[in-house]
Amino acid sequence: MMIKSAEFVKSSSKWQECPEPTLPEYAFIGRSNVGKSSLINAMMNKKDLAKTSQTPGKTQLINHFLINEDWYLTDLPGYGYAKVSKTQRKDFEKLISNYILNRRNLVNLFILVDSRHTPQKIDLEFMEWCGESGVPFSIIFTKTDKLKPNAILKNVEIYKQKLLESWEELPEIFATSAEKKEGCDEVLSTITQTNLYLRENKVDFSKN
Ligand code: GTP
Ligand code: MG
């Protein structure tokens, strides 16, 4: 996909404040610091579209970006960030789950996981919740530049085997590096195809 324009639209502290749900939307979610904001920047070929930080917990609101004046890309706060109070964490979880369950133009969630780690309970539980809630998702492995090609393949395989313990089918899986801008085209191409499908089938989000 050619990125002709990528603009920040707004930050929202609840789903009711998000932009009118008239265009297809794709959201990035995952643990704090996994690289959600960095990958959005890499995909859009912009340095500071989404704010990134070495300190976890940088993104605290729902951030909407309008791409090619045609679809939304959403940067969500990370889950599982330890250094906040229990109440604050619960509030974040509520913000995220309410957004996911109520955002009627949300077409697909991209769940980001660090390619260096073995499957983490918090991510598997979140995927489980998506399944139970009927929320479609794909998995994006991040920071592959930190591993040798063999190690990436091995870790992806371990993840697949783990998923197959509880899932009959595997979701679509991507391996990416924001640093090296790898895997971005593959993610964008899936989004393009989905947008095309929605258009051909005249999907109208205003009626739901
Ligand atoms: P929160 O907003 O806090 O939830 O974090 P996030 O998931 O948006 O992560 P962010 O993009 O801010 O990146 C966190 C840290 O990881 C930053 O220091 C990034 O530079 C680094 N990082 C992100 N992607 C990559 C990557 O592909 N390769 C490498 N080497 N570092 C990365
Ligand atoms: Mg972020």
PDB file of C-alpha atoms and ligand atoms in Angstrom:
ATOM      1  CA  MET A   1       0.000   0.000   0.000  1.00  0.00           C
ATOM      2  CA  MET A   2       1.181   3.471  -0.838  1.00  0.00           C
ATOM      3  CA  ILE A   3       0.907   5.748   2.174  1.00  0.00           C
ATOM      4  CA  LYS A   4      -0.200   9.068   0.737  1.00  0.00           C
ATOM      5  CA  SER A   5      -1.179  10.597   4.050  1.00  0.00           C
ATOM      6  CA  ALA A   6      -1.058   9.696   7.722  1.00  0.00           C
ATOM      7  CA  GLU A   7      -2.452  12.219  10.170  1.00  0.00           C
ATOM      8  CA  PHE A   8      -3.000  12.226  13.891  1.00  0.00           C
ATOM      9  CA  VAL A   9      -6.718  12.750  14.528  1.00  0.00           C
ATOM     10  CA  LYS A  10      -7.202  12.725  18.294  1.00  0.00           C
ATOM     11  CA  SER A  11      -6.502  11.111  21.640  1.00  0.00           C
ATOM     12  CA  SER A  12      -9.491   9.780  23.535  1.00  0.00           C
ATOM     13  CA  SER A  13      -9.846   8.676  27.125  1.00  0.00           C
ATOM     14  CA  LYS A  14     -12.893   6.557  26.366  1.00  0.00           C
ATOM     15  CA  TRP A  15     -14.481   4.869  23.368  1.00  0.00           C
ATOM     16  CA  GLN A  16     -17.370   7.334  23.320  1.00  0.00           C
ATOM     17  CA  GLU A  17     -14.908  10.118  22.496  1.00  0.00           C
ATOM     18  CA  CYS A  18     -13.361   8.351  19.510  1.00  0.00           C
ATOM     19  CA  PRO A  19     -13.923   9.698  15.969  1.00  0.00           C
ATOM     20  CA  GLU A  20     -17.193   8.839  14.220  1.00  0.00           C
ATOM     21  CA  PRO A  21     -16.986   5.107  13.370  1.00  0.00           C
ATOM     22  CA  THR A  22     -17.500   5.548   9.637  1.00  0.00           C
ATOM     23  CA  LEU A  23     -14.246   4.099   8.291  1.00  0.00           C
ATOM     24  CA  PRO A  24     -12.629   0.694   8.776  1.00  0.00           C
ATOM     25  CA  GLU A  25     -10.345   0.645  11.809  1.00  0.00           C
ATOM     26  CA  TYR A  26      -7.362  -1.494  12.822  1.00  0.00           C
ATOM     27  CA  ALA A  27      -5.857  -1.301  16.301  1.00  0.00           C
ATOM     28  CA  PHE A  28      -2.452  -2.165  17.736  1.00  0.00           C
ATOM     29  CA  ILE A  29      -2.406  -3.640  21.195  1.00  0.00           C
ATOM     30  CA  GLY A  30       0.033  -5.550  23.385  1.00  0.00           C
ATOM     31  CA  ARG A  31       2.168  -5.254  26.473  1.00  0.00           C
ATOM     32  CA  SER A  32       3.611  -1.957  27.382  1.00  0.00           C
ATOM     33  CA  ASN A  33       6.940  -1.326  25.610  1.00  0.00           C
ATOM     34  CA  VAL A  34       6.408  -4.098  23.034  1.00  0.00           C
ATOM     35  CA  GLY A  35       6.794  -1.555  20.216  1.00  0.00           C
ATOM     36  CA  LYS A  36       3.253  -0.607  19.141  1.00  0.00           C
ATOM     37  CA  SER A  37       3.909   3.085  18.582  1.00  0.00           C
ATOM     38  CA  SER A  38       7.280   2.419  16.919  1.00  0.00           C
ATOM     39  CA  LEU A  39       5.733   0.000  14.433  1.00  0.00           C
ATOM     40  CA  ILE A  40       3.001   2.496  13.545  1.00  0.00           C
ATOM     41  CA  ASN A  41       5.702   5.054  12.762  1.00  0.00           C
ATOM     42  CA  ALA A  42       7.694   2.542  10.721  1.00  0.00           C
ATOM     43  CA  MET A  43       4.634   1.503   8.717  1.00  0.00           C
ATOM     44  CA  MET A  44       3.721   5.110   8.026  1.00  0.00           C
ATOM     45  CA  ASN A  45       7.305   6.091   7.336  1.00  0.00           C
ATOM     46  CA  LYS A  46       7.109   8.911   9.860  1.00  0.00           C
ATOM     47  CA  LYS A  47       9.413   9.457  12.821  1.00  0.00           C
ATOM     48  CA  ASP A  48       7.094  10.932  15.407  1.00  0.00           C
ATOM     49  CA  LEU A  49       3.538  10.261  14.347  1.00  0.00           C
ATOM     50  CA  ALA A  50       2.953   8.055  17.400  1.00  0.00           C
ATOM     51  CA  LYS A  51       4.867   8.957  20.547  1.00  0.00           C
ATOM     52  CA  THR A  52       7.377   6.313  21.617  1.00  0.00           C
ATOM     53  CA  SER A  53       9.483   5.917  24.741  1.00  0.00           C
ATOM     54  CA  GLN A  54      11.992   3.619  26.412  1.00  0.00           C
ATOM     55  CA  THR A  55       9.877   3.915  29.535  1.00  0.00           C
ATOM     56  CA  PRO A  56       6.865   1.589  29.503  1.00  0.00           C
ATOM     57  CA  GLY A  57       3.431   3.153  29.837  1.00  0.00           C
ATOM     58  CA  LYS A  58       4.001   5.954  27.332  1.00  0.00           C
ATOM     59  CA  THR A  59       0.712   5.604  25.464  1.00  0.00           C
ATOM     60  CA  GLN A  60      -2.116   6.175  27.935  1.00  0.00           C
ATOM     61  CA  LEU A  61      -4.969   7.157  25.649  1.00  0.00           C
ATOM     62  CA  ILE A  62      -6.641   5.774  22.535  1.00  0.00           C
ATOM     63  CA  ASN A  63      -4.832   7.481  19.652  1.00  0.00           C
ATOM     64  CA  HIS A  64      -6.447   7.649  16.234  1.00  0.00           C
ATOM     65  CA  PHE A  65      -4.511   8.119  13.017  1.00  0.00           C
ATOM     66  CA  LEU A  66      -6.262   8.625   9.693  1.00  0.00           C
ATOM     67  CA  ILE A  67      -4.461   6.878   6.844  1.00  0.00           C
ATOM     68  CA  ASN A  68      -4.946   7.864   3.187  1.00  0.00           C
ATOM     69  CA  GLU A  69      -8.181   9.539   4.324  1.00  0.00           C
ATOM     70  CA  ASP A  70      -9.589   6.045   4.063  1.00  0.00           C
ATOM     71  CA  TRP A  71      -9.046   4.042   7.250  1.00  0.00           C
ATOM     72  CA  TYR A  72      -8.054   4.432  10.895  1.00  0.00           C
ATOM     73  CA  LEU A  73      -5.026   3.007  12.603  1.00  0.00           C
ATOM     74  CA  THR A  74      -5.309   3.085  16.383  1.00  0.00           C
ATOM     75  CA  ASP A  75      -2.537   3.055  18.948  1.00  0.00           C
ATOM     76  CA  LEU A  76      -3.799   1.675  22.253  1.00  0.00           C
ATOM     77  CA  PRO A  77      -2.216   1.858  25.705  1.00  0.00           C
ATOM     78  CA  GLY A  78      -0.175  -1.209  26.604  1.00  0.00           C
ATOM     79  CA  TYR A  79      -1.518  -3.732  29.076  1.00  0.00           C
ATOM     80  CA  GLY A  80       0.311  -5.394  31.942  1.00  0.00           C
ATOM     81  CA  TYR A  81       2.340  -2.377  32.938  1.00  0.00           C
ATOM     82  CA  ALA A  82       3.484  -3.151  36.481  1.00  0.00           C
ATOM     83  CA  LYS A  83       4.443   0.279  37.715  1.00  0.00           C
ATOM     84  CA  VAL A  84       0.958   1.695  38.128  1.00  0.00           C
ATOM     85  CA  SER A  85      -1.494   1.246  40.972  1.00  0.00           C
ATOM     86  CA  LYS A  86      -4.013  -1.587  40.883  1.00  0.00           C
ATOM     87  CA  THR A  87      -6.870   0.876  40.412  1.00  0.00           C
ATOM     88  CA  GLN A  88      -5.080   2.570  37.534  1.00  0.00           C
ATOM     89  CA  ARG A  89      -4.396  -0.752  35.874  1.00  0.00           C
ATOM     90  CA  LYS A  90      -8.044  -1.757  36.229  1.00  0.00           C
ATOM     91  CA  ASP A  91      -9.049   1.583  34.664  1.00  0.00           C
ATOM     92  CA  PHE A  92      -6.736   0.930  31.708  1.00  0.00           C
ATOM     93  CA  GLU A  93      -8.126  -2.562  31.245  1.00  0.00           C
ATOM     94  CA  LYS A  94     -11.642  -1.164  31.293  1.00  0.00           C
ATOM     95  CA  LEU A  95     -10.703   1.526  28.774  1.00  0.00           C
ATOM     96  CA  ILE A  96      -9.210  -1.074  26.447  1.00  0.00           C
ATOM     97  CA  SER A  97     -11.963  -3.684  26.771  1.00  0.00           C
ATOM     98  CA  ASN A  98     -14.757  -1.117  26.407  1.00  0.00           C
ATOM     99  CA  TYR A  99     -13.095   0.260  23.308  1.00  0.00           C
ATOM    100  CA  ILE A 100     -12.709  -3.201  21.782  1.00  0.00           C
ATOM    101  CA  LEU A 101     -16.229  -4.344  22.584  1.00  0.00           C
ATOM    102  CA  ASN A 102     -18.008  -1.138  21.550  1.00  0.00           C
ATOM    103  CA  ARG A 103     -16.055   0.176  18.593  1.00  0.00           C
ATOM    104  CA  ARG A 104     -18.249  -1.061  15.792  1.00  0.00           C
ATOM    105  CA  ASN A 105     -15.884  -0.152  12.933  1.00  0.00           C
ATOM    106  CA  LEU A 106     -13.010  -2.109  14.506  1.00  0.00           C
ATOM    107  CA  VAL A 107     -12.202  -4.674  11.838  1.00  0.00           C
ATOM    108  CA  ASN A 108      -9.163  -6.380  13.293  1.00  0.00           C
ATOM    109  CA  LEU A 109      -6.890  -6.189  16.305  1.00  0.00           C
ATOM    110  CA  PHE A 110      -3.181  -6.678  15.849  1.00  0.00           C
ATOM    111  CA  ILE A 111      -1.760  -8.132  19.037  1.00  0.00           C
ATOM    112  CA  LEU A 112       1.943  -7.362  19.296  1.00  0.00           C
ATOM    113  CA  VAL A 113       4.308  -9.692  21.139  1.00  0.00           C
ATOM    114  CA  ASP A 114       8.065  -9.408  21.604  1.00  0.00           C
ATOM    115  CA  SER A 115       9.758 -11.942  19.324  1.00  0.00           C
ATOM    116  CA  ARG A 116      12.487 -12.550  21.909  1.00  0.00           C
ATOM    117  CA  HIS A 117      10.190 -13.978  24.561  1.00  0.00           C
ATOM    118  CA  THR A 118       8.469 -17.307  25.069  1.00  0.00           C
ATOM    119  CA  PRO A 119       4.636 -17.114  25.116  1.00  0.00           C
ATOM    120  CA  GLN A 120       3.564 -14.968  28.068  1.00  0.00           C
ATOM    121  CA  LYS A 121       0.497 -15.733  30.162  1.00  0.00           C
ATOM    122  CA  ILE A 122      -0.877 -12.207  29.901  1.00  0.00           C
ATOM    123  CA  ASP A 123      -0.851 -12.278  26.073  1.00  0.00           C
ATOM    124  CA  LEU A 124      -2.320 -15.779  25.855  1.00  0.00           C
ATOM    125  CA  GLU A 125      -5.076 -14.780  28.278  1.00  0.00           C
ATOM    126  CA  PHE A 126      -5.797 -11.672  26.283  1.00  0.00           C
ATOM    127  CA  MET A 127      -6.073 -13.750  23.073  1.00  0.00           C
ATOM    128  CA  GLU A 128      -8.357 -16.138  24.942  1.00  0.00           C
ATOM    129  CA  TRP A 129     -10.565 -13.197  25.917  1.00  0.00           C
ATOM    130  CA  CYS A 130     -10.653 -12.012  22.269  1.00  0.00           C
ATOM    131  CA  GLY A 131     -11.765 -15.474  21.193  1.00  0.00           C
ATOM    132  CA  GLU A 132     -14.530 -15.593  23.805  1.00  0.00           C
ATOM    133  CA  SER A 133     -15.630 -12.081  22.867  1.00  0.00           C
ATOM    134  CA  GLY A 134     -15.622 -12.809  19.130  1.00  0.00           C
ATOM    135  CA  VAL A 135     -12.941 -10.232  18.403  1.00  0.00           C
ATOM    136  CA  PRO A 136     -10.830 -11.086  15.345  1.00  0.00           C
ATOM    137  CA  PHE A 137      -7.087 -10.690  15.804  1.00  0.00           C
ATOM    138  CA  SER A 138      -3.711 -11.293  14.208  1.00  0.00           C
ATOM    139  CA  ILE A 139      -0.332 -11.588  15.913  1.00  0.00           C
ATOM    140  CA  ILE A 140       2.648  -9.363  15.150  1.00  0.00           C
ATOM    141  CA  PHE A 141       6.058 -10.352  16.465  1.00  0.00           C
ATOM    142  CA  THR A 142       8.145  -7.240  17.130  1.00  0.00           C
ATOM    143  CA  LYS A 143      11.829  -6.322  17.430  1.00  0.00           C
ATOM    144  CA  THR A 144      13.076  -9.154  15.196  1.00  0.00           C
ATOM    145  CA  ASP A 145      16.264  -7.135  14.573  1.00  0.00           C
ATOM    146  CA  LYS A 146      17.324  -8.246  18.054  1.00  0.00           C
ATOM    147  CA  LEU A 147      17.407 -11.905  16.989  1.00  0.00           C
ATOM    148  CA  LYS A 148      19.149 -14.024  14.404  1.00  0.00           C
ATOM    149  CA  PRO A 149      16.834 -15.382  11.643  1.00  0.00           C
ATOM    150  CA  ASN A 150      16.970 -18.908  13.072  1.00  0.00           C
ATOM    151  CA  ALA A 151      15.968 -17.733  16.508  1.00  0.00           C
ATOM    152  CA  ILE A 152      13.000 -15.815  15.068  1.00  0.00           C
ATOM    153  CA  LEU A 153      11.772 -18.921  13.258  1.00  0.00           C
ATOM    154  CA  LYS A 154      12.246 -21.016  16.376  1.00  0.00           C
ATOM    155  CA  ASN A 155      10.343 -18.593  18.622  1.00  0.00           C
ATOM    156  CA  VAL A 156       7.484 -18.236  16.148  1.00  0.00           C
ATOM    157  CA  GLU A 157       7.246 -22.019  15.962  1.00  0.00           C
ATOM    158  CA  ILE A 158       7.180 -22.319  19.768  1.00  0.00           C
ATOM    159  CA  TYR A 159       4.395 -19.719  19.831  1.00  0.00           C
ATOM    160  CA  LYS A 160       2.365 -21.558  17.199  1.00  0.00           C
ATOM    161  CA  GLN A 161       2.656 -24.833  19.081  1.00  0.00           C
ATOM    162  CA  LYS A 162       1.531 -23.113  22.270  1.00  0.00           C
ATOM    163  CA  LEU A 163      -1.481 -21.565  20.499  1.00  0.00           C
ATOM    164  CA  LEU A 164      -2.450 -24.912  18.993  1.00  0.00           C
ATOM    165  CA  GLU A 165      -2.906 -26.256  22.525  1.00  0.00           C
ATOM    166  CA  SER A 166      -6.041 -24.131  22.830  1.00  0.00           C
ATOM    167  CA  TRP A 167      -6.908 -22.991  19.299  1.00  0.00           C
ATOM    168  CA  GLU A 168      -8.018 -25.108  16.362  1.00  0.00           C
ATOM    169  CA  GLU A 169      -6.785 -22.581  13.853  1.00  0.00           C
ATOM    170  CA  LEU A 170      -3.847 -20.228  13.952  1.00  0.00           C
ATOM    171  CA  PRO A 171      -4.334 -16.508  13.428  1.00  0.00           C
ATOM    172  CA  GLU A 172      -2.402 -14.650  10.769  1.00  0.00           C
ATOM    173  CA  ILE A 173       1.150 -14.099  12.031  1.00  0.00           C
ATOM    174  CA  PHE A 174       3.643 -11.388  11.081  1.00  0.00           C
ATOM    175  CA  ALA A 175       7.299 -10.888  11.999  1.00  0.00           C
ATOM    176  CA  THR A 176       8.388  -7.264  12.103  1.00  0.00           C
ATOM    177  CA  SER A 177      11.143  -4.884  13.030  1.00  0.00           C
ATOM    178  CA  ALA A 178      10.340  -1.188  13.376  1.00  0.00           C
ATOM    179  CA  GLU A 179      14.060  -0.540  13.564  1.00  0.00           C
ATOM    180  CA  LYS A 180      14.774  -2.201  10.194  1.00  0.00           C
ATOM    181  CA  LYS A 181      11.305  -1.492   8.752  1.00  0.00           C
ATOM    182  CA  GLU A 182      10.789  -5.174   8.121  1.00  0.00           C
ATOM    183  CA  GLY A 183       7.398  -6.853   7.863  1.00  0.00           C
ATOM    184  CA  CYS A 184       5.595  -3.508   7.514  1.00  0.00           C
ATOM    185  CA  ASP A 185       4.522  -4.139   3.916  1.00  0.00           C
ATOM    186  CA  GLU A 186       3.022  -7.486   4.844  1.00  0.00           C
ATOM    187  CA  VAL A 187       0.848  -5.914   7.554  1.00  0.00           C
ATOM    188  CA  LEU A 188      -0.182  -3.085   5.236  1.00  0.00           C
ATOM    189  CA  SER A 189      -1.002  -5.508   2.460  1.00  0.00           C
ATOM    190  CA  THR A 190      -3.394  -7.457   4.719  1.00  0.00           C
ATOM    191  CA  ILE A 191      -5.099  -4.193   5.658  1.00  0.00           C
ATOM    192  CA  THR A 192      -5.411  -3.211   1.977  1.00  0.00           C
ATOM    193  CA  GLN A 193      -6.995  -6.532   1.110  1.00  0.00           C
ATOM    194  CA  THR A 194      -9.422  -6.306   4.011  1.00  0.00           C
ATOM    195  CA  ASN A 195     -10.404  -2.756   3.048  1.00  0.00           C
ATOM    196  CA  LEU A 196     -11.026  -3.932  -0.490  1.00  0.00           C
ATOM    197  CA  TYR A 197     -13.185  -6.799   0.724  1.00  0.00           C
ATOM    198  CA  LEU A 198     -15.225  -4.445   2.939  1.00  0.00           C
ATOM    199  CA  ARG A 199     -15.727  -2.056   0.045  1.00  0.00           C
ATOM    200  CA  GLU A 200     -16.741  -4.788  -2.398  1.00  0.00           C
ATOM    201  CA  ASN A 201     -19.258  -6.049   0.128  1.00  0.00           C
ATOM    202  CA  LYS A 202     -20.505  -2.536   0.824  1.00  0.00           C
ATOM    203  CA  VAL A 203     -20.019  -2.882   4.563  1.00  0.00           C
ATOM    204  CA  ASP A 204     -21.586   0.122   6.265  1.00  0.00           C
ATOM    205  CA  PHE A 205     -20.435   0.706   9.854  1.00  0.00           C
ATOM    206  CA  SER A 206     -23.046   3.368  10.524  1.00  0.00           C
ATOM    207  CA  LYS A 207     -25.695   0.630  10.561  1.00  0.00           C
ATOM    208  CA  ASN A 208     -25.048  -1.884  13.257  1.00  0.00           C
TER     209      ASN A 208
HETATM  210  P1  GTP B   1       3.671   1.837  25.425  1.00  0.00           P
HETATM  211  O1  GTP B   1       3.116   3.001  24.679  1.00  0.00           O
HETATM  212  O2  GTP B   1       4.373   2.227  26.662  1.00  0.00           O
HETATM  213  O3  GTP B   1       2.662   0.775  25.665  1.00  0.00           O
HETATM  214  O4  GTP B   1       4.841   1.171  24.531  1.00  0.00           O
HETATM  215  P2  GTP B   1       4.854   0.786  22.976  1.00  0.00           P
HETATM  216  O5  GTP B   1       4.387  -0.622  22.819  1.00  0.00           O
HETATM  217  O6  GTP B   1       4.161   1.810  22.162  1.00  0.00           O
HETATM  218  O7  GTP B   1       6.417   0.768  22.648  1.00  0.00           O
HETATM  219  P3  GTP B   1       7.287   1.880  21.898  1.00  0.00           P
HETATM  220  O8  GTP B   1       6.979   1.887  20.446  1.00  0.00           O
HETATM  221  O9  GTP B   1       7.203   3.166  22.643  1.00  0.00           O
HETATM  222  O10 GTP B   1       8.756   1.237  22.027  1.00  0.00           O
HETATM  223  C1  GTP B   1       9.303   0.876  23.263  1.00  0.00           C
HETATM  224  C2  GTP B   1      10.825   0.770  23.139  1.00  0.00           C
HETATM  225  O11 GTP B   1      11.174  -0.307  22.275  1.00  0.00           O
HETATM  226  C3  GTP B   1      11.489   2.015  22.546  1.00  0.00           C
HETATM  227  O12 GTP B   1      12.714   2.222  23.220  1.00  0.00           O
HETATM  228  C4  GTP B   1      11.727   1.632  21.097  1.00  0.00           C
HETATM  229  O13 GTP B   1      12.814   2.294  20.507  1.00  0.00           O
HETATM  230  C5  GTP B   1      12.017   0.145  21.203  1.00  0.00           C
HETATM  231  N1  GTP B   1      11.616  -0.559  19.954  1.00  0.00           N
HETATM  232  C6  GTP B   1      10.399  -0.553  19.382  1.00  0.00           C
HETATM  233  N2  GTP B   1      10.379  -1.286  18.250  1.00  0.00           N
HETATM  234  C7  GTP B   1      11.632  -1.753  18.088  1.00  0.00           C
HETATM  235  C8  GTP B   1      12.272  -2.585  17.082  1.00  0.00           C
HETATM  236  O14 GTP B   1      11.685  -3.034  16.094  1.00  0.00           O
HETATM  237  N3  GTP B   1      13.586  -2.879  17.286  1.00  0.00           N
HETATM  238  C9  GTP B   1      14.287  -2.414  18.366  1.00  0.00           C
HETATM  239  N4  GTP B   1      15.552  -2.774  18.477  1.00  0.00           N
HETATM  240  N5  GTP B   1      13.730  -1.630  19.311  1.00  0.00           N
HETATM  241  C10 GTP B   1      12.428  -1.305  19.180  1.00  0.00           C
HETATM  242 MG    MG B   2       2.992   3.398  22.716  1.00  0.00          MG
END
